[in-house]
Structure formats: structure tokens, C-alpha cells
PDB file of C-alpha atoms in Angstrom:
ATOM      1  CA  UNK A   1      29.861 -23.775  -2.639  1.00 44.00           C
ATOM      2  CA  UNK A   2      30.539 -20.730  -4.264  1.00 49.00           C
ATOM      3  CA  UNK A   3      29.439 -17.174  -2.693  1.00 47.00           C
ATOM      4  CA  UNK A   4      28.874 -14.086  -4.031  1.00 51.00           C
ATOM      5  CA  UNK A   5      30.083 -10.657  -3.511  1.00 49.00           C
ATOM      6  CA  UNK A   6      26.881  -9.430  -3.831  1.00 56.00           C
ATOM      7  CA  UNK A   7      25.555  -9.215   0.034  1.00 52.00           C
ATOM      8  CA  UNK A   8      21.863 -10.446  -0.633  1.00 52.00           C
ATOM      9  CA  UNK A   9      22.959 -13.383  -2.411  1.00 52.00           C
ATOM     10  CA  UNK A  10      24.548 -14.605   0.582  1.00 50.00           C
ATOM     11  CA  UNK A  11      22.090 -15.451   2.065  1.00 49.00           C
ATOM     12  CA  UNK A  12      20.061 -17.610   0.184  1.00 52.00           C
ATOM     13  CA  UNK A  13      19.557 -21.254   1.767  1.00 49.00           C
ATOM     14  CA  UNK A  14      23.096 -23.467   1.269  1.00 45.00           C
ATOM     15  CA  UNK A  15      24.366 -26.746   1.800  1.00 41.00           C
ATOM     16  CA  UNK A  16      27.589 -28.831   1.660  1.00 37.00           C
ATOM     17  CA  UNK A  17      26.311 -29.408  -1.929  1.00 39.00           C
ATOM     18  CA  UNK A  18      25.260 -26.099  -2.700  1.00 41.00           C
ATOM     19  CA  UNK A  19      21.602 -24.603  -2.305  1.00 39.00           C
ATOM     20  CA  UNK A  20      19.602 -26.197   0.313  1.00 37.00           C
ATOM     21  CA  UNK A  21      17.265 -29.026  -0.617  1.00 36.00           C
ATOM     22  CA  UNK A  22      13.964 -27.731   1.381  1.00 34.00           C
ATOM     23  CA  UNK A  23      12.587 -31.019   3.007  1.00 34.00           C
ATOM     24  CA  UNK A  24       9.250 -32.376   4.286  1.00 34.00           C
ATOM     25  CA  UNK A  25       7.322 -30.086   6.419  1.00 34.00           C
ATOM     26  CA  UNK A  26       8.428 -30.050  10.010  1.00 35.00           C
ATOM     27  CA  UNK A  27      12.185 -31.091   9.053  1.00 35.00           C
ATOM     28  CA  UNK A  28      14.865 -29.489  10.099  1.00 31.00           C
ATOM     29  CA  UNK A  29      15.578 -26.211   8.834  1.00 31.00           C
ATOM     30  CA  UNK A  30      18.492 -25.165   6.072  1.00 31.00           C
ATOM     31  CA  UNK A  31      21.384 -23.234   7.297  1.00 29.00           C
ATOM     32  CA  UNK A  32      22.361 -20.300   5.422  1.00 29.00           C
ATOM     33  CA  UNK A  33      25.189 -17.613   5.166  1.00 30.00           C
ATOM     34  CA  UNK A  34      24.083 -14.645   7.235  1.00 31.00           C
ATOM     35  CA  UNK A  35      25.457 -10.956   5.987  1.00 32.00           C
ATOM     36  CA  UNK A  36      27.556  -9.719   8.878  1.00 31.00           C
ATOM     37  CA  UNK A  37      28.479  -6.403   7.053  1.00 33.00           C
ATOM     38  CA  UNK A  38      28.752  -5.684   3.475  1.00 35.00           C
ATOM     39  CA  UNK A  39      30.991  -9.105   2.631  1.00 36.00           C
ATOM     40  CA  UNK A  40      30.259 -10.643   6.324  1.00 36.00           C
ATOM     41  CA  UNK A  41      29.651 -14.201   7.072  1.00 36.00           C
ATOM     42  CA  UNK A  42      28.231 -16.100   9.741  1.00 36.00           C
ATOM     43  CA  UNK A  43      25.108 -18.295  10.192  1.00 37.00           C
ATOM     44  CA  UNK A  44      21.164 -18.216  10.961  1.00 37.00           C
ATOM     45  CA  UNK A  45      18.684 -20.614  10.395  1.00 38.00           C
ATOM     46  CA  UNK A  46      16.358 -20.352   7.342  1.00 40.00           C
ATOM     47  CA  UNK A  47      12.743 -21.280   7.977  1.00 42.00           C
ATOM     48  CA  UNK A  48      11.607 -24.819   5.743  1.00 43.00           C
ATOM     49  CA  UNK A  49       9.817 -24.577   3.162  1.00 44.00           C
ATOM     50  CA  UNK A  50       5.953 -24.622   2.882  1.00 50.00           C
ATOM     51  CA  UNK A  51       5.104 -28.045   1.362  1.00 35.00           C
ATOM     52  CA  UNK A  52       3.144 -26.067  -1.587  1.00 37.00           C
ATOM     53  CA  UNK A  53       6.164 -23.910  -2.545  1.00 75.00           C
ATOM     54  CA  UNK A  54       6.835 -24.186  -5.848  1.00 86.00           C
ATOM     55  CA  UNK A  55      10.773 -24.399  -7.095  1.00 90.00           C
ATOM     56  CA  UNK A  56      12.394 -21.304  -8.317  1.00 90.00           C
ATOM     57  CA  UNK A  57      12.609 -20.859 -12.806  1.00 91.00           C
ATOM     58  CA  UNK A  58      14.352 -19.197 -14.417  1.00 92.00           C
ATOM     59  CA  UNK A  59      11.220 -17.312 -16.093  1.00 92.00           C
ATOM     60  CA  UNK A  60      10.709 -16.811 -12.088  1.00 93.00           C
ATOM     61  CA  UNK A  61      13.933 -14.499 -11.512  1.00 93.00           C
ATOM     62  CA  UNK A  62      13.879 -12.873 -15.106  1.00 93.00           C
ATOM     63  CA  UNK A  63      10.338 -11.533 -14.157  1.00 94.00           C
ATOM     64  CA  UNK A  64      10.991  -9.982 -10.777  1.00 95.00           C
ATOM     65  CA  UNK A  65      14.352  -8.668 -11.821  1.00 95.00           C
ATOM     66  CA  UNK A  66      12.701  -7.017 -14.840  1.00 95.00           C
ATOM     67  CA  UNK A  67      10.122  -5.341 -12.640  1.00 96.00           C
ATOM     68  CA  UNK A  68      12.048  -4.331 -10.665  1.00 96.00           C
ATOM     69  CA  UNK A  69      13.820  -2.739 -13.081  1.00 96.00           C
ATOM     70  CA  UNK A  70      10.983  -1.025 -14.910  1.00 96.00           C
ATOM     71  CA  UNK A  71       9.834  -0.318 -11.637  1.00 96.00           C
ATOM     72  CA  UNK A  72      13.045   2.016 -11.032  1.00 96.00           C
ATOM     73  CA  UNK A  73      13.441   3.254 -14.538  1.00 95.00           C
ATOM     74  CA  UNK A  74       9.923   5.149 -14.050  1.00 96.00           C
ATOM     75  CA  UNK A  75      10.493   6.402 -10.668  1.00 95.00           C
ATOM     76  CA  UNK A  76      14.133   7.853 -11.736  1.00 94.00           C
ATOM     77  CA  UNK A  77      12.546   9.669 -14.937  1.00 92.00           C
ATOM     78  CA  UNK A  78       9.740  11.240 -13.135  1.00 93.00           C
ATOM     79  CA  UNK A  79      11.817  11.922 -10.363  1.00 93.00           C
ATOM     80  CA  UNK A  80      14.459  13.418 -12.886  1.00 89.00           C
ATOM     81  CA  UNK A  81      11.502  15.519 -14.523  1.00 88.00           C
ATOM     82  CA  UNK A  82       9.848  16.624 -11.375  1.00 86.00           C
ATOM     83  CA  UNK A  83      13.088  18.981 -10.499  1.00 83.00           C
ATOM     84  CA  UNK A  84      12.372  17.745  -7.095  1.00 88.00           C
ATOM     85  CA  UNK A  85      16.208  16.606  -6.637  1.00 88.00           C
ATOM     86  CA  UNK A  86      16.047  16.926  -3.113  1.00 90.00           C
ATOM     87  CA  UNK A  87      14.045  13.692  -3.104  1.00 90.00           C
ATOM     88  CA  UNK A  88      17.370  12.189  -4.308  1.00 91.00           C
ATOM     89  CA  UNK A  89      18.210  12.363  -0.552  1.00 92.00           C
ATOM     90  CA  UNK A  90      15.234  10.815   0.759  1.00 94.00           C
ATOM     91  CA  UNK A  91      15.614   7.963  -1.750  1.00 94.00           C
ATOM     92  CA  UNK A  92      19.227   6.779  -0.687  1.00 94.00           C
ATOM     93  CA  UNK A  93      18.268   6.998   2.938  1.00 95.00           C
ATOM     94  CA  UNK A  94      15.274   5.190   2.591  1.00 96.00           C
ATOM     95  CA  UNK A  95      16.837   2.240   0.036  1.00 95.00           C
ATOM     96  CA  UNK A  96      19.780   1.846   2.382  1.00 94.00           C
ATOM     97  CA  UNK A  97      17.449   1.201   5.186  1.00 96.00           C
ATOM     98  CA  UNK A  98      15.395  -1.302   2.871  1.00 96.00           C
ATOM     99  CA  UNK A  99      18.357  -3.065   1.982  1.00 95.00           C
ATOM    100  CA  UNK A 100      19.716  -3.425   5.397  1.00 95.00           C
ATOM    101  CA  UNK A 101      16.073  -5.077   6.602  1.00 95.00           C
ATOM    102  CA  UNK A 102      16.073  -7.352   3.272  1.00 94.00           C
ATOM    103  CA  UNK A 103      19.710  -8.255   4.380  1.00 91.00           C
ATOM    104  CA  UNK A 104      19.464  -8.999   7.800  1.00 91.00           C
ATOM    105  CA  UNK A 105      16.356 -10.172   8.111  1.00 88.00           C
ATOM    106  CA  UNK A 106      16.456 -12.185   5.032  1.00 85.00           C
ATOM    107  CA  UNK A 107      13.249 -11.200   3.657  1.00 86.00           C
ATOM    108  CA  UNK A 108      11.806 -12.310   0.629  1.00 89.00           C
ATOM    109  CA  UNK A 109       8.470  -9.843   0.908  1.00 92.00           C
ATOM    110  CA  UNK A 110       7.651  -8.487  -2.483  1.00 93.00           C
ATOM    111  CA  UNK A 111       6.911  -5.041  -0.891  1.00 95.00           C
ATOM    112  CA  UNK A 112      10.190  -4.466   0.365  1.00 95.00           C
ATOM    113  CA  UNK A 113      12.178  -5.377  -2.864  1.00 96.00           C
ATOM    114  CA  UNK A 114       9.915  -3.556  -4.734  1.00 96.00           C
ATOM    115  CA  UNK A 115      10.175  -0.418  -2.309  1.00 96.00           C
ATOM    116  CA  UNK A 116      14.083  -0.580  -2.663  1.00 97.00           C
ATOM    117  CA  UNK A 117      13.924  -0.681  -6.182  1.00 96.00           C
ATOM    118  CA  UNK A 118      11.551   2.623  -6.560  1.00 96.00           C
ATOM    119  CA  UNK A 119      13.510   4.324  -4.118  1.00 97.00           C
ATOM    120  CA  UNK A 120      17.094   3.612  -5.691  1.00 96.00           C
ATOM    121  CA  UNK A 121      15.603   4.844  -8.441  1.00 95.00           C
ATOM    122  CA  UNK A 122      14.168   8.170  -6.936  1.00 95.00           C
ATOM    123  CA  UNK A 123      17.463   8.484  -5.644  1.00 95.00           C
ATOM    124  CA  UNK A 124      19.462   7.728  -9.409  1.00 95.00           C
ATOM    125  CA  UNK A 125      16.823  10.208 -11.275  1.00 93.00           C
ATOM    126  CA  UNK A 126      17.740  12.984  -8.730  1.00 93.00           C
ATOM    127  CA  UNK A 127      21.368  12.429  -9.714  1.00 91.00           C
ATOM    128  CA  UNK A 128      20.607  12.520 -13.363  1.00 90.00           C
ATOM    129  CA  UNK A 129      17.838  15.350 -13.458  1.00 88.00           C
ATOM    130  CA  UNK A 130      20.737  17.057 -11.680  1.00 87.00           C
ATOM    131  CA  UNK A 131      23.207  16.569 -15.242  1.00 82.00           C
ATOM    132  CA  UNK A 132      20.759  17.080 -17.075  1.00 76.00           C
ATOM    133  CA  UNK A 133      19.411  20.585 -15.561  1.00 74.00           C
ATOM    134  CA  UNK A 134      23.227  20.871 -16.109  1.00 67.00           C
ATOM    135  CA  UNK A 135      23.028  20.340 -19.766  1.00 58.00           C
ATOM    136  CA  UNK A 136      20.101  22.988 -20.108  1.00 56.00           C
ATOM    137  CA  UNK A 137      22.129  26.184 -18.683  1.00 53.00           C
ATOM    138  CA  UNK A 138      24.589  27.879 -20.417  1.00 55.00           C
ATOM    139  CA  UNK A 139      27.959  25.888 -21.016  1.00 55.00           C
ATOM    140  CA  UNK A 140      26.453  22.809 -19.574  1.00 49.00           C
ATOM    141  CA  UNK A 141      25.210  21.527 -22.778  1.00 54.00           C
ATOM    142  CA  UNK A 142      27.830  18.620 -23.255  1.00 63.00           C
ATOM    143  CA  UNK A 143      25.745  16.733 -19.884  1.00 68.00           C
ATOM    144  CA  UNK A 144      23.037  16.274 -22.729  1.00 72.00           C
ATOM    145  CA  UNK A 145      21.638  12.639 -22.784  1.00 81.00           C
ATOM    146  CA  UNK A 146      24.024  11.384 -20.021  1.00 85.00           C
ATOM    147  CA  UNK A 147      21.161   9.586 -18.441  1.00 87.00           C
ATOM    148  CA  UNK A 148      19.980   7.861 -21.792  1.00 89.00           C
ATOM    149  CA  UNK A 149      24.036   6.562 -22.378  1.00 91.00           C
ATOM    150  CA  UNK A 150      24.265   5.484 -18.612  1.00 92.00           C
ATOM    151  CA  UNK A 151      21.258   3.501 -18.813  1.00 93.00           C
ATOM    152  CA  UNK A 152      22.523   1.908 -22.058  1.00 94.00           C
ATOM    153  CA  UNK A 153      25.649   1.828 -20.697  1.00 94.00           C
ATOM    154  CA  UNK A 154      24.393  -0.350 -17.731  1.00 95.00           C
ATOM    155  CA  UNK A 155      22.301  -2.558 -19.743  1.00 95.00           C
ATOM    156  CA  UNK A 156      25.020  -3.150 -21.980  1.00 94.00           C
ATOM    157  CA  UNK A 157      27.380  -4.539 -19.075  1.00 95.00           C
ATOM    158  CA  UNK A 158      24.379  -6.669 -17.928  1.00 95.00           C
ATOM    159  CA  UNK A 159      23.722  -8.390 -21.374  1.00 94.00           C
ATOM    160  CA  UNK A 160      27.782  -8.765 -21.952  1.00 94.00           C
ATOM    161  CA  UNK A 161      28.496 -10.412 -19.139  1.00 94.00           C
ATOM    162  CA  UNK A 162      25.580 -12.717 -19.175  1.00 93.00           C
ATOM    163  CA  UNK A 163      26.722 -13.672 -22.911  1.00 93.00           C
ATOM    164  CA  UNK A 164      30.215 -14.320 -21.204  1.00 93.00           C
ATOM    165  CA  UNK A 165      28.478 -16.265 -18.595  1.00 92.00           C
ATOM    166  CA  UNK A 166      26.412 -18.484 -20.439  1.00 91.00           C
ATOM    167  CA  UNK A 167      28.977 -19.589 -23.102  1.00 90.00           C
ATOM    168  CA  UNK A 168      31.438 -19.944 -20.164  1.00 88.00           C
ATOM    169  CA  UNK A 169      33.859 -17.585 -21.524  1.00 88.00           C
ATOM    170  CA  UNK A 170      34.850 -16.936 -17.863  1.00 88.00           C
ATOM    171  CA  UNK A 171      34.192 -19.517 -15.561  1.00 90.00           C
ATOM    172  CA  UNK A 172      33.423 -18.449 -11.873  1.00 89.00           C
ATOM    173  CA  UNK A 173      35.290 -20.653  -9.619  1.00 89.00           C
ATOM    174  CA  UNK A 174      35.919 -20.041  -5.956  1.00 90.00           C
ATOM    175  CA  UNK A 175      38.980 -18.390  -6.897  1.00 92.00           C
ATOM    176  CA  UNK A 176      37.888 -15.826  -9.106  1.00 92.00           C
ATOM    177  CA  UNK A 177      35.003 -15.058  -6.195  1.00 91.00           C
ATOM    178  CA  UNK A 178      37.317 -14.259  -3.517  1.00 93.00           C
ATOM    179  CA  UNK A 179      39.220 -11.841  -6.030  1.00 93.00           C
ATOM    180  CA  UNK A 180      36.120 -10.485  -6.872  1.00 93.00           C
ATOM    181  CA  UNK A 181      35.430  -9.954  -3.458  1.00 92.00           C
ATOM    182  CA  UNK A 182      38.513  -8.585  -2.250  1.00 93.00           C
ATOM    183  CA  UNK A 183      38.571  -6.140  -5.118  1.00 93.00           C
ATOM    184  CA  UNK A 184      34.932  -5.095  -3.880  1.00 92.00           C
ATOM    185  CA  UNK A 185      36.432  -4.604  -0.738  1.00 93.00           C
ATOM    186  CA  UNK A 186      38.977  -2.900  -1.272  1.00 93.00           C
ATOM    187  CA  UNK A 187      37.487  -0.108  -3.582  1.00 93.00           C
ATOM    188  CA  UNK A 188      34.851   0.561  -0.533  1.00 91.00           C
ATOM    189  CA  UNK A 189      37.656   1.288   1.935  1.00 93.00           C
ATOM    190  CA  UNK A 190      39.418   3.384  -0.707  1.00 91.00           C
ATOM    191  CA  UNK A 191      36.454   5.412  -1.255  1.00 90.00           C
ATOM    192  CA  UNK A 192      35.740   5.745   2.272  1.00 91.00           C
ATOM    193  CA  UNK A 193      39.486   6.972   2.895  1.00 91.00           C
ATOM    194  CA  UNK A 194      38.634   9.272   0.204  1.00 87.00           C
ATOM    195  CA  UNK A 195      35.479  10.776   1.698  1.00 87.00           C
ATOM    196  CA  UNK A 196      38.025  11.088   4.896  1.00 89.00           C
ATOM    197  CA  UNK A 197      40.624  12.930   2.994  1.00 86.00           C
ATOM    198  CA  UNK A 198      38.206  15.153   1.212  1.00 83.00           C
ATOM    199  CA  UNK A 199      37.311  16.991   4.736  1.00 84.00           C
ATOM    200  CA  UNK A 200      40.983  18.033   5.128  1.00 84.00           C
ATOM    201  CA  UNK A 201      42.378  17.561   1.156  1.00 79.00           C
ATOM    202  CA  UNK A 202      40.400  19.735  -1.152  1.00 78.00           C
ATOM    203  CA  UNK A 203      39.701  16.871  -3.624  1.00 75.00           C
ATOM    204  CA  UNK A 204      40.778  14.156  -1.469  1.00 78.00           C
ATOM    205  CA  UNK A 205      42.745  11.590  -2.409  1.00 86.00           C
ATOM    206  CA  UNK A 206      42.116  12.318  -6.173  1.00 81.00           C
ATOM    207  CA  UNK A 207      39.831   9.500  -6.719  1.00 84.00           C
ATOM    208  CA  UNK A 208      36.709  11.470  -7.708  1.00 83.00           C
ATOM    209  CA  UNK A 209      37.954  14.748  -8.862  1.00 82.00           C
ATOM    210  CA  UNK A 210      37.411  13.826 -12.743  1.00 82.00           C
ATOM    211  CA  UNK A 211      41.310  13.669 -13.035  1.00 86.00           C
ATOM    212  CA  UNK A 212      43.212  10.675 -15.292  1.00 88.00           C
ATOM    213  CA  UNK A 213      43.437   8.684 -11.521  1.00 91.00           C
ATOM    214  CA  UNK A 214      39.614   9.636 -11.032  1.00 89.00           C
ATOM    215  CA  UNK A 215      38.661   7.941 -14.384  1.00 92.00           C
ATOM    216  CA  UNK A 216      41.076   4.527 -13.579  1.00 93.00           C
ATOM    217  CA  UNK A 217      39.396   4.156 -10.400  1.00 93.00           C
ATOM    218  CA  UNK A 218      36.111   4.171 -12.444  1.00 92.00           C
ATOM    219  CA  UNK A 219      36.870   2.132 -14.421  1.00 95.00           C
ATOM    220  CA  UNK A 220      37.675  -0.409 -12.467  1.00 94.00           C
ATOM    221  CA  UNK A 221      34.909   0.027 -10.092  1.00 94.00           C
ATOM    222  CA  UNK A 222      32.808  -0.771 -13.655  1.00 95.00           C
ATOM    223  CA  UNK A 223      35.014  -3.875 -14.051  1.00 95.00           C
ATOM    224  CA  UNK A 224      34.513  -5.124 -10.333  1.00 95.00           C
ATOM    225  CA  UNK A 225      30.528  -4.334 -10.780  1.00 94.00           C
ATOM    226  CA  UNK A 226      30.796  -6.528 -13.936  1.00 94.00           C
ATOM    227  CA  UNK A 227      32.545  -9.490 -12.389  1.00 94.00           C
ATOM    228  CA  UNK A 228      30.143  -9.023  -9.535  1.00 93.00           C
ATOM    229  CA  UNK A 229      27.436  -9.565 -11.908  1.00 94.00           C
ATOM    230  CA  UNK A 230      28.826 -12.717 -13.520  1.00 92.00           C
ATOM    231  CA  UNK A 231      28.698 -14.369  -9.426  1.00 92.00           C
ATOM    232  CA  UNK A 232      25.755 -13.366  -8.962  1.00 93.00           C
ATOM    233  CA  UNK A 233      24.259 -14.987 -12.371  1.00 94.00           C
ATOM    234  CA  UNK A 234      26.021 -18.285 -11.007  1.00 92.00           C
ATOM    235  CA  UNK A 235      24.296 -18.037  -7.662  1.00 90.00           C
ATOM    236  CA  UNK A 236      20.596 -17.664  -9.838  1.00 92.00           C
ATOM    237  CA  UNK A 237      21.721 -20.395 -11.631  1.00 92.00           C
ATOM    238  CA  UNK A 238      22.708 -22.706  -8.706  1.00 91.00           C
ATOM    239  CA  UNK A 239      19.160 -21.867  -6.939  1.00 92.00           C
ATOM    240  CA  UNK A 240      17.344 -22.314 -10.363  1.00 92.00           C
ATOM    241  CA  UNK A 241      19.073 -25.804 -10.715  1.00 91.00           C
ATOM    242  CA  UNK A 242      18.329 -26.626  -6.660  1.00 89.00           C
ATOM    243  CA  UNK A 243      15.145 -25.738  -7.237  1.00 88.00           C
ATOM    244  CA  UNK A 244      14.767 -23.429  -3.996  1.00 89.00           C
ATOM    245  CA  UNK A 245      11.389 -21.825  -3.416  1.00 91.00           C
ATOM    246  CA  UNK A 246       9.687 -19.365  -6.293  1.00 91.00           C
ATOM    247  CA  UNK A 247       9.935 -17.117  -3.292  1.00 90.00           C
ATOM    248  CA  UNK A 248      13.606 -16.512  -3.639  1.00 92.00           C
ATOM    249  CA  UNK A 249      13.226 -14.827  -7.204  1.00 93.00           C
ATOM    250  CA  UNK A 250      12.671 -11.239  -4.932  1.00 94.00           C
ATOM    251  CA  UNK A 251      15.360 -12.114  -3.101  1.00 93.00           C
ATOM    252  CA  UNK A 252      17.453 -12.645  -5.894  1.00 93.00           C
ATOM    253  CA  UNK A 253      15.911  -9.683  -7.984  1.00 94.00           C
ATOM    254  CA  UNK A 254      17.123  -7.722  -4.719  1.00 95.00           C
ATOM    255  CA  UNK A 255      20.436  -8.912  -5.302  1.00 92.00           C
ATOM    256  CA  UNK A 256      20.804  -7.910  -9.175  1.00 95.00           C
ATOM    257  CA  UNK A 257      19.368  -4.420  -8.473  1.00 95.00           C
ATOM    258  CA  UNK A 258      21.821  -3.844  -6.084  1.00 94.00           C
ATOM    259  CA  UNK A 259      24.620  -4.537  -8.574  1.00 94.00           C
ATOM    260  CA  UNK A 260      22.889  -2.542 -11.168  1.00 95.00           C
ATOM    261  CA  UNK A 261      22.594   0.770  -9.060  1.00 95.00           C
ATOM    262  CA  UNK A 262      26.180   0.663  -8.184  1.00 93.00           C
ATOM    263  CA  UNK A 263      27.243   0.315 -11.925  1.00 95.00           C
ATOM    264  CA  UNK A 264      24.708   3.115 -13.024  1.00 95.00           C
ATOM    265  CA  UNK A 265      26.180   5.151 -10.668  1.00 94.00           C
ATOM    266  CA  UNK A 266      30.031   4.567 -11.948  1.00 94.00           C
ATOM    267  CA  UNK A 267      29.137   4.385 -15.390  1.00 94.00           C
ATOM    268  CA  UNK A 268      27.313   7.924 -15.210  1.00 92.00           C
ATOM    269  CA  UNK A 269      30.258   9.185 -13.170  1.00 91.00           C
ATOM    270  CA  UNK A 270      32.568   8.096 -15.890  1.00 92.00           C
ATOM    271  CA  UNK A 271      30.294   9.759 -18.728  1.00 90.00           C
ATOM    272  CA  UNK A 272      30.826  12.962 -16.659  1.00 87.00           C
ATOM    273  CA  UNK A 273      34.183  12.664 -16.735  1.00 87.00           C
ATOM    274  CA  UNK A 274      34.988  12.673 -20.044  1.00 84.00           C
ATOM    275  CA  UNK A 275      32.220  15.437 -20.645  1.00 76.00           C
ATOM    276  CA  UNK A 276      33.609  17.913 -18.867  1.00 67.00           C
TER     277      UNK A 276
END
């Protein structure tokens, strides 16, 4: 079975023939890929299914996803409004910590995905209420409406690689997952190395100082975000189709907000790139 770069999707409930077929009660329990790390591996048990858990829809993950989305959009403008940027802190500290218990412990609780979601986006309005107070002083007028074009920007990569998805354009096969999640890995460590070089290197490695090398890297951060995207549509569609429990959909609404925070964030660096 495929997996996907995308940490929470891997661990959703698997078998030799993909997702896990949740038996009668008191059977034995599906194994599932545990997230050792960002792109880790590994195994832990996955609890059966309750006998009155309904299978996963599709209208099931389009729901959650969307409110989780909503959910973030209105934190991040009233955080970006408020002028409280500081918050911005508190949000990624907060959503990291989130994520690592939804990870780890595999939860699907509603609370927890939606409290990741609402933080990420505290944290994402801070950023942009930070360009946009930018915009408002003098000479900082060309940061005007980078918010609005990263949002659009995101939700355009989201609706163009589902198109390429659905009509099979691109087909995700186990190769193109392991390049996808090599690639992933591999910009991490370079940024990393970068955050290194920047305490000795004014600038660091170059890779975020708004140069033409700054802008490449971007870019194909964007394209890896993308790709990451398209594996983690095929993972929905493989628990949609074996009919997992309607539990999963926060799970998997997890997963997509996680790839949609890291392309807001590129794709608003990117805008401020060329803006400057």
C-alpha cells in the first residue's frame, strides 16, 4: 500500500490490501503505520472498531476538512486584526504540541483537530497582520493584500491538484511517493542547515534571504507541498473506498490542514519576495 508524506496520514489503519477492514467486535485489532518522526515508520496496534461505526464518505472528510478550514481562516483574520502578533508565538507552540499528541497518539478527538486548526491559524494571521501592518507604514505599501493572494494562492494549489488527481493526470504510484517523500525530506534538513548557518552566516545559506536562490527554493517547497497534497487525496480516497470508520474524517482533516499551513506559509513567503 501506498503511504503518504504527510505524517498523520500514516497512521490510519492498513493492511496487506490497503486500509484495514475493521472486523466483528472483540477481533483482533488492525495494525497500522506508527509516525516515528516527521516521515518515521514503525508499528502500534489500532483499537477495532465499535460495531455501530459507521464507514468513512466522502461528504464525511469534505466536511471536517472544510471546518477546519473556516475554522482557521477566522482565527487568522481576527488574529491579524487584533495587532496582537505576539499571539503568533503562542499559536505555533501550541499547534506543534497538538500535532505531536494527534500523531503519536493517533487521536481522532474532534477537539484536538479542531484546536490545531484555530491555533495554526492564530499563528498564520500573526504572520500576515505582520505584512500587512507592513503595507500600512510608509514604503511598505506594496505588502498590500498579500494575505488575500496567499489564501487564493493556497486554495488554488488545493483545487489544481485535486482536478489533476481525479482525472488521473498524475497517477500516484509508490514511486512517485517515495520521491515525494525524499524531496520533503530533504527540504527540512536544508532548512534546518539553514537556520544553523544563519547564527554564524548573516543570511545563512541564502535560502530565505529573498534572493533568486531564496525564490527557487520556494518554489519548490510549493511544488513538494502540491505533490504532497495529491498522496494525501489518494490516502482519503483509499479509506473512503475501505470504508474505515466516519471517525477517521478528523484524522484525515488533520492531515490536509497540515499540508495547507505549510503551503500558506511558502506561498506568502514567495509573494514577499517578489514584493519587495
Amino acid at each position: 500500500m501506498r503511504t503518504s508524506s504527510n505524517p498523520a496520514f500514516r497512521n490510519l489503519p492498513t493492511s496487506p490490501g490497503g486500509y484495514a477492514r475493521f472486523g466483528p467486535a472483540g477481533g483482533a485489532p488492525a495494525g497500522m503505520a506508527g509516525a516515528g518522526g516527521m516521515f518515521g515508520g514503525g508499528g502500534s496496534p489500532m483499537p477495532t472498531a465499535a460495531a455501530d461505526d459507521r464507514p468513512l464518505t466522502v461528504d464525511d472528510v469534505v466536511q471536517k476538512t472544510a471546518l477546519n478550514v473556516v475554522l482557521a481562516l477566522a482565527v487568522g483574520v481576527a488574529t491579524a486584526w487584533s495587532g496582537i502578533y505576539v499571539l503568533g508565538l503562542l499559536g505555533f507552540v501550541v499547534g506543534l504540541v497538538l500535532a505531536l499528541i494527534i500523531i503519536f497518539k493517533q487521536s481522532t478527538n474532534k477537539w484536538l483537530v479542531l484546536g490545531y486548526s484555530a491555533f495554526e491559524g492564530m499563528a498564520l494571521g500573526a504572520i500576515t497582520g505582520v505584512f500587512q501592518n507592513l503595507a500600512t507604514s510608509p514604503g511598505g505599501s506594496s505588502f498590500a493584500g498579500i494575505g488575500v493572494q496567499a489564501v487564493l494562492g493556497t486554495l488554488g494549489v488545493f483545487i489544481g491538484m485535486l482536478v489533476v488527481y481525479k482525472t488521473g493526470a498524475i497517477r500516484v504510484t509508490p514511486r512517485l511517493t517515495k520521491m515525494v517523500i525524499g524531496a520533503a525530506i530533504g527540504v527540512i534538513v536544508l532548512m534546518l542547515a539553514n537556520l544553523v548557518a544563519g547564527f554564524f552566516v548573516p543570511g545563512g545559506m541564502g535560502l530565505r534571504d529573498g534572493g533568486t536562490l531564496a525564490i527557487i527554493f520556494s518554489l519548490v517547497c510549493i511544488a513538494i507541498g502540491a505533490f504532497m497534497l495529491m498522496l494525501d487525496f489518494d490516502q482519503a480516497d483509499q479509506a473512503v473506498k475501505a470504508g474505515v470508520p466516519a471517525r477517521f474524517a478528523w484524522y484525515l482533516a488533520f492531515g490536509f490542514m497540515t499540508t495547507l499551513v505549510w503551503l500558506y506559509i511558502e506561498i506568502l513567503r514567495l509573494l514577499s519576495y517578489f514584493r519587495e
